[in-house]
Coordinates of C-alpha atoms in Angstrom, one line a residue:
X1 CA 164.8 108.2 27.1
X2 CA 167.9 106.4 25.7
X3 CA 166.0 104.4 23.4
X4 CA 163.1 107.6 22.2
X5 CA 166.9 109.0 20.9
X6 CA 168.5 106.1 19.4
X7 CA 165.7 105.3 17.9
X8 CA 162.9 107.7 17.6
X9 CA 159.1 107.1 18.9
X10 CA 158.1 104.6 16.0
X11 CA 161.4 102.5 15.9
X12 CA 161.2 101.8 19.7
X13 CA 159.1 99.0 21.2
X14 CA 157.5 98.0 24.4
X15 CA 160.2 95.3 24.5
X16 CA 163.0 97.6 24.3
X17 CA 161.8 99.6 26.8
X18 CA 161.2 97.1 29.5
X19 CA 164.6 95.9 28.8
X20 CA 166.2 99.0 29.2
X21 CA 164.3 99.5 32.4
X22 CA 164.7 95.8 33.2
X23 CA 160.7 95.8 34.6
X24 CA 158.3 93.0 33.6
X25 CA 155.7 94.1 30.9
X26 CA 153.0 93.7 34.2
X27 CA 154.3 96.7 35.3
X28 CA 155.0 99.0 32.2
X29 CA 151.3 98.3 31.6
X30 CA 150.2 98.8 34.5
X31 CA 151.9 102.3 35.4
X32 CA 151.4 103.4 31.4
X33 CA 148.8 101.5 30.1
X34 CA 150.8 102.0 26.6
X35 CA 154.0 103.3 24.9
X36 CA 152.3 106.4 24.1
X37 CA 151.4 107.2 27.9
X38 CA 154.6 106.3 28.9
X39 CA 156.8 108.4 26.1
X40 CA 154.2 111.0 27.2
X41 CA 155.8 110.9 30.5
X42 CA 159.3 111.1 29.4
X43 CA 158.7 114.0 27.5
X44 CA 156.9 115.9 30.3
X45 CA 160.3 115.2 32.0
X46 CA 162.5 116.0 29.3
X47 CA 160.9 119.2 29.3
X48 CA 161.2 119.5 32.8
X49 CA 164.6 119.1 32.8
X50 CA 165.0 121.6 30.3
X51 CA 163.1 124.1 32.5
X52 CA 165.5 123.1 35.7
X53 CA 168.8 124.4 33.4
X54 CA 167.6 127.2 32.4
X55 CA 166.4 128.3 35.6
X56 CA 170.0 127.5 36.5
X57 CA 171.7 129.7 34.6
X58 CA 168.7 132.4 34.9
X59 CA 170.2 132.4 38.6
X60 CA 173.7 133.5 37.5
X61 CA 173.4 136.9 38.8
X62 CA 177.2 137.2 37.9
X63 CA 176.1 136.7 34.2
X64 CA 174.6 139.1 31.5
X65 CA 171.8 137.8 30.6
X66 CA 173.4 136.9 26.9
X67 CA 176.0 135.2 28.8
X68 CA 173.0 133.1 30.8
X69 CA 171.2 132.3 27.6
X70 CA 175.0 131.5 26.1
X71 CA 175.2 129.1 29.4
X72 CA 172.7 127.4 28.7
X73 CA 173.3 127.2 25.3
X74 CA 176.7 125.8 25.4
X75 CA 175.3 123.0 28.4
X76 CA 173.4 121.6 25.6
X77 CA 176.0 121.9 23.0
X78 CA 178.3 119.9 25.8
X79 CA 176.0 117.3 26.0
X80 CA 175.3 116.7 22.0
X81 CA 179.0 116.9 21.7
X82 CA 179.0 113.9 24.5
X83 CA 176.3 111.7 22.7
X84 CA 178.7 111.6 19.5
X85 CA 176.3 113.9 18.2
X86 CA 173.4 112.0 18.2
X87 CA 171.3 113.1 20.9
X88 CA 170.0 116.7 20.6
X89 CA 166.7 117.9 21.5
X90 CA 164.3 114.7 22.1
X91 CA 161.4 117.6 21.9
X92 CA 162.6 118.3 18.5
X93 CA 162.8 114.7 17.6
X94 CA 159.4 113.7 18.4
X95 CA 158.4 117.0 16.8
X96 CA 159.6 115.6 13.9
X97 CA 158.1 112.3 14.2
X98 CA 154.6 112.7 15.7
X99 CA 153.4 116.3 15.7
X100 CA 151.4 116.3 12.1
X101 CA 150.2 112.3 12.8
X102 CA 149.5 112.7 16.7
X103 CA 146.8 115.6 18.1
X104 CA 147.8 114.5 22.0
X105 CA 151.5 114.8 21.1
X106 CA 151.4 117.6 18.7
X107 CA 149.3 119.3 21.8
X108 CA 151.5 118.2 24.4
X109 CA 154.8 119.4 22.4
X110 CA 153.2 122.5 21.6
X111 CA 152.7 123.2 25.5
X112 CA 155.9 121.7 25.9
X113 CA 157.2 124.3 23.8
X114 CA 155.5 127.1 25.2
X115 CA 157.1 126.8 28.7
X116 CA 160.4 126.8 27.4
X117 CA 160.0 129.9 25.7
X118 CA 158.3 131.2 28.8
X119 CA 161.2 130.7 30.9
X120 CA 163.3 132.5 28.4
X121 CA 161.1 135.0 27.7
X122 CA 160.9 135.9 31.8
X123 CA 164.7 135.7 31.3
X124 CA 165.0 138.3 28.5
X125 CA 162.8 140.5 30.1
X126 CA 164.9 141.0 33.1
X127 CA 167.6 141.5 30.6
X128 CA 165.7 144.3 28.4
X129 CA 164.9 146.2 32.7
X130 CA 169.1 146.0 33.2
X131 CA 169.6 147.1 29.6
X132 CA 171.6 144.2 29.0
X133 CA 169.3 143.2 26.0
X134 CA 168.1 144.8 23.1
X135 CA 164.9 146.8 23.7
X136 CA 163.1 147.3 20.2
X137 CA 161.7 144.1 19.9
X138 CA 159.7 142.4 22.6
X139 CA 161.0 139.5 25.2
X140 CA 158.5 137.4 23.4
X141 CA 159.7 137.6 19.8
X142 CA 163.9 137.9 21.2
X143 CA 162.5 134.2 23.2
X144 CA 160.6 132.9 20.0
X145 CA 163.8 133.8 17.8
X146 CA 166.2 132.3 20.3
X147 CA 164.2 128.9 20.8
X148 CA 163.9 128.8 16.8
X149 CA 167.9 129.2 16.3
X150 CA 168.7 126.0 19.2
X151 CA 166.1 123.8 17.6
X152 CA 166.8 124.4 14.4
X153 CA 170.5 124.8 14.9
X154 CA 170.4 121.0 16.5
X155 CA 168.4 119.7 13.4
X156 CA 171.0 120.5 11.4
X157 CA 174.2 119.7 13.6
X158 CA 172.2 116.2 13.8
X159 CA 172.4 115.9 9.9
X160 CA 176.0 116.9 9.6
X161 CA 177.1 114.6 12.3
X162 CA 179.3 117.8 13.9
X163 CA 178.9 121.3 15.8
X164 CA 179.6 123.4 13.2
X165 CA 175.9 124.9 12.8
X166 CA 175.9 125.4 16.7
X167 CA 178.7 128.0 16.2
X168 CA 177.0 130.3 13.8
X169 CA 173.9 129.9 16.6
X170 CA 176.4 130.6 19.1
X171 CA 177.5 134.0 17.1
X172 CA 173.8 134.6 16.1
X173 CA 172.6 134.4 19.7
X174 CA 174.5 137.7 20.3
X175 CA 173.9 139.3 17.2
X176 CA 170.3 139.0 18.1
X177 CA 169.9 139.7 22.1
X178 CA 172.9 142.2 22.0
X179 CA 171.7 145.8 22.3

């Protein structure tokens, strides 16, 4: 995964990879079959692991759901902050990188995509039935908005090199879900 950040999908190679994993190129090909398959892989669990957090702070019962959402928000922010800035969102990156030249990736990220904004959509639901979210506009569009503002809000924190752009998402993420 290390490498997909540092240096994106095109600008990694097969080598790299096996040195990172320290694995003979035998193997790689034979559990892959190609970089594609296997930086198919490590997006599927990218995403995963996206899915695990926020269905770790969806279980913070001692939150509002704004402050679950902010949670998770801010766990991500940590991390950035950690990687010297340089490692935000790798589903954004390849976004980026391979949706408009790649149908299987721009597919994949696309589904990718929707499963996050499931998971915060089932989130902000629960928050618009305890009244803890805003209820004239839908779960779905409050999730769409909200996954717009963190990748968008990471694209640009990446360019500036600081977290400046994350704190007017941090202030916007209220202004938006707050009844």
């Amino acid at each position: 995964m290390r490498s997909f950040y540092a240096l994106g999908f095109h600008g990694t190679t097969v080598d790299a990879i096996l040195e990172s994993a320290e694995v003979p190129k035998g193997s790689f090909y034979h559990h892959f079959g190609s970089k594609e398959s296997f930086a198919r892989v490590v997006l599927e669990q990218y995403v995963q692991l996206q899915l695990d957090l926020i269905a770790k702070w969806a279980d913070r019962d001692d939150l509002s759901t704004h402050g679950q959402v902010e949670g998770y928000f801010d766990e991500l922010v940590s991390a950035f902050v950690r990687s010297g800035y340089e490692r935000a969102c790798l589903a954004g990156k390849f976004s980026t990188e391979l949706a408009a030249s790649s149908d299987t990736f721009r597919q994949q990220l696309n589904g990718g995509f929707a499963r996050l904004k499931a998971a915060l959509v089932a989130m902000l639901a629960l928050g618009q039935e305890r009244g803890d979210i805003r209820n004239d506009r839908t779960a779905d569009d409050l999730a769409t908005t909200v996954l717009v503002l963190l990748q968008g809000g990471f694209v640009v924190a990446l360019s500036e090199h600081d977290g400046g752009a994350l704190e007017s998402v941090r202030t916007t993420l209220a202004a938006v879900m707050c009844p």
